[in-house]
Tab-separated table of C-alpha atoms in Angstrom:
chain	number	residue	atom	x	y	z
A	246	UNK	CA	-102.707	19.798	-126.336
A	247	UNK	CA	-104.926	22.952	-126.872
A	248	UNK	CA	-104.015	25.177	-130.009
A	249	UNK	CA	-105.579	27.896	-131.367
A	250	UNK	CA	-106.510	28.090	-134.779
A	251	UNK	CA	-103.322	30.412	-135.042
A	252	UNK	CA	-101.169	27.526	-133.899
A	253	UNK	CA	-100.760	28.535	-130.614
A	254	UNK	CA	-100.098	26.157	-127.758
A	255	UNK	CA	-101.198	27.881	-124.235
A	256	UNK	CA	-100.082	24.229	-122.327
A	257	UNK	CA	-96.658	24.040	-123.701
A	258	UNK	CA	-95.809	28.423	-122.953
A	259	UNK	CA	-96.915	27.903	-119.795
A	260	UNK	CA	-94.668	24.771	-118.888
A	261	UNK	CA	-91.798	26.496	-120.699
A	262	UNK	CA	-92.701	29.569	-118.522
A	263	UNK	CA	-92.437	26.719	-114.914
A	264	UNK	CA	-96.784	27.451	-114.441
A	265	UNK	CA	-98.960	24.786	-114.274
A	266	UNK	CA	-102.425	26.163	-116.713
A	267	UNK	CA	-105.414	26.214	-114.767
A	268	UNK	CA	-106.732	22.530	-114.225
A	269	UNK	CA	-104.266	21.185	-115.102
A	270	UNK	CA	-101.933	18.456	-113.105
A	271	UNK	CA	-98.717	19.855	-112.524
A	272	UNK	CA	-95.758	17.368	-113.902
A	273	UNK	CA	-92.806	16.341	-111.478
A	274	UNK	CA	-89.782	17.598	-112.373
A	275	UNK	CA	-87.271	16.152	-114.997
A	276	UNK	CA	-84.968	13.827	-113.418
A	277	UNK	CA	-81.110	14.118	-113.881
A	278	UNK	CA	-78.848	11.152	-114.046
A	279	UNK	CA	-77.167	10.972	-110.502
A	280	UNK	CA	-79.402	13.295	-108.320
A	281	UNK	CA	-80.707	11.893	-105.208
A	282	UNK	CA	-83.809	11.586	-104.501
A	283	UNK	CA	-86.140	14.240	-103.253
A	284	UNK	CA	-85.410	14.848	-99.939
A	285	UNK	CA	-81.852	13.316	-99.512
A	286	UNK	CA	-78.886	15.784	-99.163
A	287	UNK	CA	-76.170	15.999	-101.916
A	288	UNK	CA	-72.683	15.050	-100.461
A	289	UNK	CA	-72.021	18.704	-100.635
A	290	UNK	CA	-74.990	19.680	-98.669
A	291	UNK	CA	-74.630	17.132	-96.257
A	292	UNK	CA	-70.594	18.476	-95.844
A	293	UNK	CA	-71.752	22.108	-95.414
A	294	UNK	CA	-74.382	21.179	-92.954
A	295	UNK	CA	-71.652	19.040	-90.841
A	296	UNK	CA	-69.339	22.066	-91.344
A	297	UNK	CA	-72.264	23.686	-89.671
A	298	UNK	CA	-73.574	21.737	-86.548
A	299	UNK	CA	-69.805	21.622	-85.597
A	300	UNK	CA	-69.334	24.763	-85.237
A	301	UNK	CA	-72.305	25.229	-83.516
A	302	UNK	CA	-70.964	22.903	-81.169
A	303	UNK	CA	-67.231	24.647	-81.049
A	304	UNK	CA	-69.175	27.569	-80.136
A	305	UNK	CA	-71.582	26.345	-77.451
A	306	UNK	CA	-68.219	24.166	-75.905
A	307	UNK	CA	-66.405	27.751	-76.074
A	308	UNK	CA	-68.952	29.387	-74.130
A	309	UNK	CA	-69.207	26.736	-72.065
A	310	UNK	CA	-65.396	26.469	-71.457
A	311	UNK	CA	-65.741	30.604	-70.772
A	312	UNK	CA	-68.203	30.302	-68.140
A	313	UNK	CA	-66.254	28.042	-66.075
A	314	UNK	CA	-63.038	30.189	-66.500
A	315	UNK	CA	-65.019	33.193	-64.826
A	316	UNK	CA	-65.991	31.020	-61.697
A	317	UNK	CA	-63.046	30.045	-61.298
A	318	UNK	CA	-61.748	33.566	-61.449
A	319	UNK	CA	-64.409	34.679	-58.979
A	320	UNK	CA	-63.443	31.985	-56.374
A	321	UNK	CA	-59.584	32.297	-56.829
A	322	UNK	CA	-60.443	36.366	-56.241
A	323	UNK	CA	-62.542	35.615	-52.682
A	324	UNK	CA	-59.847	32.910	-51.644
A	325	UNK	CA	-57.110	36.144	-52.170
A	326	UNK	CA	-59.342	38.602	-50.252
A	327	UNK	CA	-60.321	36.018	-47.405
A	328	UNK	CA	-56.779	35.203	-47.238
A	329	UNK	CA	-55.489	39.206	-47.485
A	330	UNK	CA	-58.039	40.120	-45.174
A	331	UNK	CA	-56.889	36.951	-42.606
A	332	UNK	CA	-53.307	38.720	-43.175
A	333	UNK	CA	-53.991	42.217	-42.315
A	334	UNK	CA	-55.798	40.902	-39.004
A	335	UNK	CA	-52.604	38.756	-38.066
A	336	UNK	CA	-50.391	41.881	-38.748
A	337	UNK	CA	-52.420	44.192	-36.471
A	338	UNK	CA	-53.125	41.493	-33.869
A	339	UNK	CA	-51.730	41.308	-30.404
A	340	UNK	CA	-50.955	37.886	-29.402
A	341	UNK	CA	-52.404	36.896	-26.154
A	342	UNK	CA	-50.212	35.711	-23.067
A	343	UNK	CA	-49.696	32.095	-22.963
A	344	UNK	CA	-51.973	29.957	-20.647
A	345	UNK	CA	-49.905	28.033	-18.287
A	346	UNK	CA	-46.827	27.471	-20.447
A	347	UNK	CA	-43.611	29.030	-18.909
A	348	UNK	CA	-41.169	27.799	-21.081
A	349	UNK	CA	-41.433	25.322	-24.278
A	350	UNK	CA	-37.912	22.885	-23.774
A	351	UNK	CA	-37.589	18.940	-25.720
A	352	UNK	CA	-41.018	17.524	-23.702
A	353	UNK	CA	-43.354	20.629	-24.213
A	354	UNK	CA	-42.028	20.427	-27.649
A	355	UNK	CA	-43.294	17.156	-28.088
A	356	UNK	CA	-46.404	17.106	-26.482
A	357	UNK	CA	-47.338	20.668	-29.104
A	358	UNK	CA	-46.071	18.930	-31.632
A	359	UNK	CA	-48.314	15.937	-31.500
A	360	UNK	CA	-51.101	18.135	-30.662
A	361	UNK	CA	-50.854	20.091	-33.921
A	362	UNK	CA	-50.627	16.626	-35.708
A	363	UNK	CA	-53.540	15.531	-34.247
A	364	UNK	CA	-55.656	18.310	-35.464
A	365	UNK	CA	-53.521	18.181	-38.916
A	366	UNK	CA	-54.728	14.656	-39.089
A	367	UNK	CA	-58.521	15.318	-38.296
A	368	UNK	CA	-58.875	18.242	-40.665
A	369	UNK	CA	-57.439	15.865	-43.243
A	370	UNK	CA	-59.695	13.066	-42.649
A	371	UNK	CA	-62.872	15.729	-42.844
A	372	UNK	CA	-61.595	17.763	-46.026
A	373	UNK	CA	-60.780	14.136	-48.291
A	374	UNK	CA	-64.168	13.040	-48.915
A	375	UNK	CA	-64.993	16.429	-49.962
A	376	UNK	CA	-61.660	18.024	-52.343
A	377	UNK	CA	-60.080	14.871	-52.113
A	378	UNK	CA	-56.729	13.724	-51.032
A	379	UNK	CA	-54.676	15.685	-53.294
A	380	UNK	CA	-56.255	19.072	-52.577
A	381	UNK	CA	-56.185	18.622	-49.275
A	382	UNK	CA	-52.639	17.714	-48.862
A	383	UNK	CA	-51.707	20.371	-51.293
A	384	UNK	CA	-54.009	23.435	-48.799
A	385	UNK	CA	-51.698	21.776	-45.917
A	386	UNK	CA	-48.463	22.118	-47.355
A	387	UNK	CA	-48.889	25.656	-49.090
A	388	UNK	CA	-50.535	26.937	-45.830
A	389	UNK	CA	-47.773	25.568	-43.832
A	390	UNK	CA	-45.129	27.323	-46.847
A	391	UNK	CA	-47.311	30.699	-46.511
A	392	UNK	CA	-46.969	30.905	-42.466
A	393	UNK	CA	-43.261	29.746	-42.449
A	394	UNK	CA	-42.287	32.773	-44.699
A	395	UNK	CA	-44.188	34.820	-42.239
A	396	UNK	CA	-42.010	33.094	-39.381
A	397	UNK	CA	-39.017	31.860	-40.269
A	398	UNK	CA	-37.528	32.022	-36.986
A	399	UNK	CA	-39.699	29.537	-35.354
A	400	UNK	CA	-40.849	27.269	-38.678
A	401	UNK	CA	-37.277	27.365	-40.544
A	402	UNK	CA	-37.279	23.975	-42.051
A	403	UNK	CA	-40.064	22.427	-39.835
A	404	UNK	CA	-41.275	20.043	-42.996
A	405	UNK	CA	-37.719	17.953	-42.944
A	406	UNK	CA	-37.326	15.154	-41.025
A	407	UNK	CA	-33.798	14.980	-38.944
A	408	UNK	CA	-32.901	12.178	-41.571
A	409	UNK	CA	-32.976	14.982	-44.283
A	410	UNK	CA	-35.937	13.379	-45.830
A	411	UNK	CA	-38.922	15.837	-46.831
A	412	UNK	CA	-42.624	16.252	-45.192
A	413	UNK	CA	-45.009	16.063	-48.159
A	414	UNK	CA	-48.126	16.706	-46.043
A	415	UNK	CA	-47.855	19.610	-44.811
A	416	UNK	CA	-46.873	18.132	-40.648
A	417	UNK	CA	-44.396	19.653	-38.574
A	418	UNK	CA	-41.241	18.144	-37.538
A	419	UNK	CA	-40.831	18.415	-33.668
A	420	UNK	CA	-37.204	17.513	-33.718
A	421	UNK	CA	-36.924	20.871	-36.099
A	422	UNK	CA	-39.424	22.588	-34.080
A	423	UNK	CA	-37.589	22.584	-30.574
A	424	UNK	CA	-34.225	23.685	-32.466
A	425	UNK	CA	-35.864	26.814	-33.860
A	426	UNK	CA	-37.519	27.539	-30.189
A	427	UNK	CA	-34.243	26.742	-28.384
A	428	UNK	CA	-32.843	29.942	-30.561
A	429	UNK	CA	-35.365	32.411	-29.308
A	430	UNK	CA	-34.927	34.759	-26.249
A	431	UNK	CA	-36.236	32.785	-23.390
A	432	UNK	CA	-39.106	35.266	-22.457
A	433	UNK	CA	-40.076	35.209	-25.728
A	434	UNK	CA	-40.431	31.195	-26.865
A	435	UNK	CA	-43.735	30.352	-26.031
A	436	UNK	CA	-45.586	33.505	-27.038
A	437	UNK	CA	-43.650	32.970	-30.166
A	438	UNK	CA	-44.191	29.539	-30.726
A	439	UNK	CA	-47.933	29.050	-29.926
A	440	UNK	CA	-48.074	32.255	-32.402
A	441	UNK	CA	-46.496	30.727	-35.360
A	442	UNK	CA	-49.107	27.673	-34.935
A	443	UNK	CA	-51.904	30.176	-34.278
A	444	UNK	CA	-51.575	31.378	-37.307
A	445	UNK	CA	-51.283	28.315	-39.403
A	446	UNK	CA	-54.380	26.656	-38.117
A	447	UNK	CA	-56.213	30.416	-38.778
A	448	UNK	CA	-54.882	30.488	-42.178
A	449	UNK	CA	-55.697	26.883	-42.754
A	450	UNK	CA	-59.092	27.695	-41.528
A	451	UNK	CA	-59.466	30.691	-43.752
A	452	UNK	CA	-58.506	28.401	-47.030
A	453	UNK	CA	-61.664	26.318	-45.914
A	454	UNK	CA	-63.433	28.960	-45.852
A	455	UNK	CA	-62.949	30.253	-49.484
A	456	UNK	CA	-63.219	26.787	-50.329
A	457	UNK	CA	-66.140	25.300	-48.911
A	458	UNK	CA	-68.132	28.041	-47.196
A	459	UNK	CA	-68.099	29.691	-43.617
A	460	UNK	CA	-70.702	26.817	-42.569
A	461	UNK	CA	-68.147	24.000	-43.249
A	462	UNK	CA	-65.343	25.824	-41.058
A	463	UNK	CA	-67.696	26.341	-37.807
A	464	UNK	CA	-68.019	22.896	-38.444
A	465	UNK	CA	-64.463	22.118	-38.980
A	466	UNK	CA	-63.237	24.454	-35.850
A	467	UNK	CA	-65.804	22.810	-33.558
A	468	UNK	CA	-64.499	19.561	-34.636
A	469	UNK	CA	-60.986	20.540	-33.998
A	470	UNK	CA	-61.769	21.729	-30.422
A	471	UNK	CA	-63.525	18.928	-29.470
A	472	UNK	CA	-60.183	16.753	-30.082
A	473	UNK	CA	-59.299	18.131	-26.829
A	474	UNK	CA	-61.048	16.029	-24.680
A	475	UNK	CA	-59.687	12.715	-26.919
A	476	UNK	CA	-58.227	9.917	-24.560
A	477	UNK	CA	-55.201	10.250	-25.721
A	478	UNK	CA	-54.489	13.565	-24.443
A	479	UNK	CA	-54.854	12.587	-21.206
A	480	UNK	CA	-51.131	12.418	-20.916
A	481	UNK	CA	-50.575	15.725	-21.749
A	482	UNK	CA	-50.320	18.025	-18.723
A	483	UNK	CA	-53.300	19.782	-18.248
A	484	UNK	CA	-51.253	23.015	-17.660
A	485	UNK	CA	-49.621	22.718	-21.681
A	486	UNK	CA	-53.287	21.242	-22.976
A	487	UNK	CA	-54.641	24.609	-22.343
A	488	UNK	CA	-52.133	26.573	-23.896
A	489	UNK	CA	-52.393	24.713	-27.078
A	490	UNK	CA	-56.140	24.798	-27.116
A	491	UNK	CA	-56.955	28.207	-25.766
A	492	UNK	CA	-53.727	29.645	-27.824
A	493	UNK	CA	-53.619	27.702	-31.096
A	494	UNK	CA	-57.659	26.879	-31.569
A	495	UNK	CA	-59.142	29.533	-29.372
């Protein structure tokens, strides 16, 4: 140590004072029984910086978890418009004479009937691999619920089967379907009839639409049409084939 001739230590007032003197070495700090090392977190540090990278993460899931709810907003707020806009057009619209149809009794029944479950069929087998089976049963049968409020008198209770068991995927019962037609005025069944499905298969088209683009529904449609010329409509008179295609899918 350095002392004056008074006594005076400079060394020890300036460790007292945390300096190190001038050329000196500087001395490591005192120890204390149970510290950590230097460099290794106290369990209380290493709680408050846990406390702190989870809610970090809270906040980046809740962001997250926020950004997702407003895209799904956005595309449940196009599907309403493209579905209120496909609404107002089928109020206004003026349904165009029937092609070759005069009358719709048990066999023309039939033969529309397993025409619209054809194409109900091959719009399900495009629209699984891409929503899956569930979605795309669910579209069918709330599309099918949607036009059948709209037309009661020609869809009333078209998804039950005559053995009072229920259609789950969204398919029309033909049985049901000529009942409903045999109740309309005469001059009126097929216009009303071909109508009903024309709008189903327009609002079903619409849903695919919001869902998966316009692109995927001119795809979709020119599917659908080109089930006309399948092999096993070859036993369907020419005379109803037309009427179904030119007034269901035109």
């Amino acid at each position: 140590m350095r002392r004056d001739s008074d006594g005076f230590d400079l060394e020890e007032m300036m460790r007292i004072l945390g300096e190190t003197p001038s050329g000196a070495e500087p001395r490591a700090p005192l120890a204390v029984d149970g510290d950590p090392p230097p460099g290794v977190l106290t369990p209380e540090e290493q709680a408050l910086l846990d406390e702190y990278e989870a809610a970090r993460l809270r906040r980046r899931l809740e962001e997250k978890a926020e950004l997702v709810r407003r895209q799904l907003e956005e595309r449940e707020r196009e599907a309403r418009r493209i579905i209120e806009e496909y609404e107002r057009q089928a109020a206004g619209a003026v349904s165009p004479p029937p092609v070759g149809l005069a009358d719709i009794g048990p066999a023309e029944c039939e033969a529309l009937g397993a025409l619209l479950e054809g194409i109900r069929l091959a719009l399900f087998s495009y629209l699984v691999p891409r929503i899956g089976a569930k979605n795309a049963v669910s579209m069918l049968v709330k599309s099918l619920e949607r036009v059948r409020a709209a037309a009661p008198d020609v869809l009333k209770d078209v998804s039950w089967r005559p053995d009072g068991t229920l259609r789950e995927d969204g398919s029309v019962d033909s049985a049901r379907l000529l009942k409903n037609a045999a109740a309309l005025p005469q001059g009126e069944r097929v216009s009303r009839v071909l109508g009903a499905m024309r709008e189903l298969w327009a609002l079903r088209l619409k849903s695919v639409e919001a869902g998966l683009g316009a692109q995927v529904r001119g795809e979709i449609e020119g599917r659908l049409k080109a089930t006309r010329a399948d092999p096993a409509n070859a036993r369907v008179p020419r005379s109803w084939l037309d009427a179904f295609y030119d007034g269901v899918l035109a």
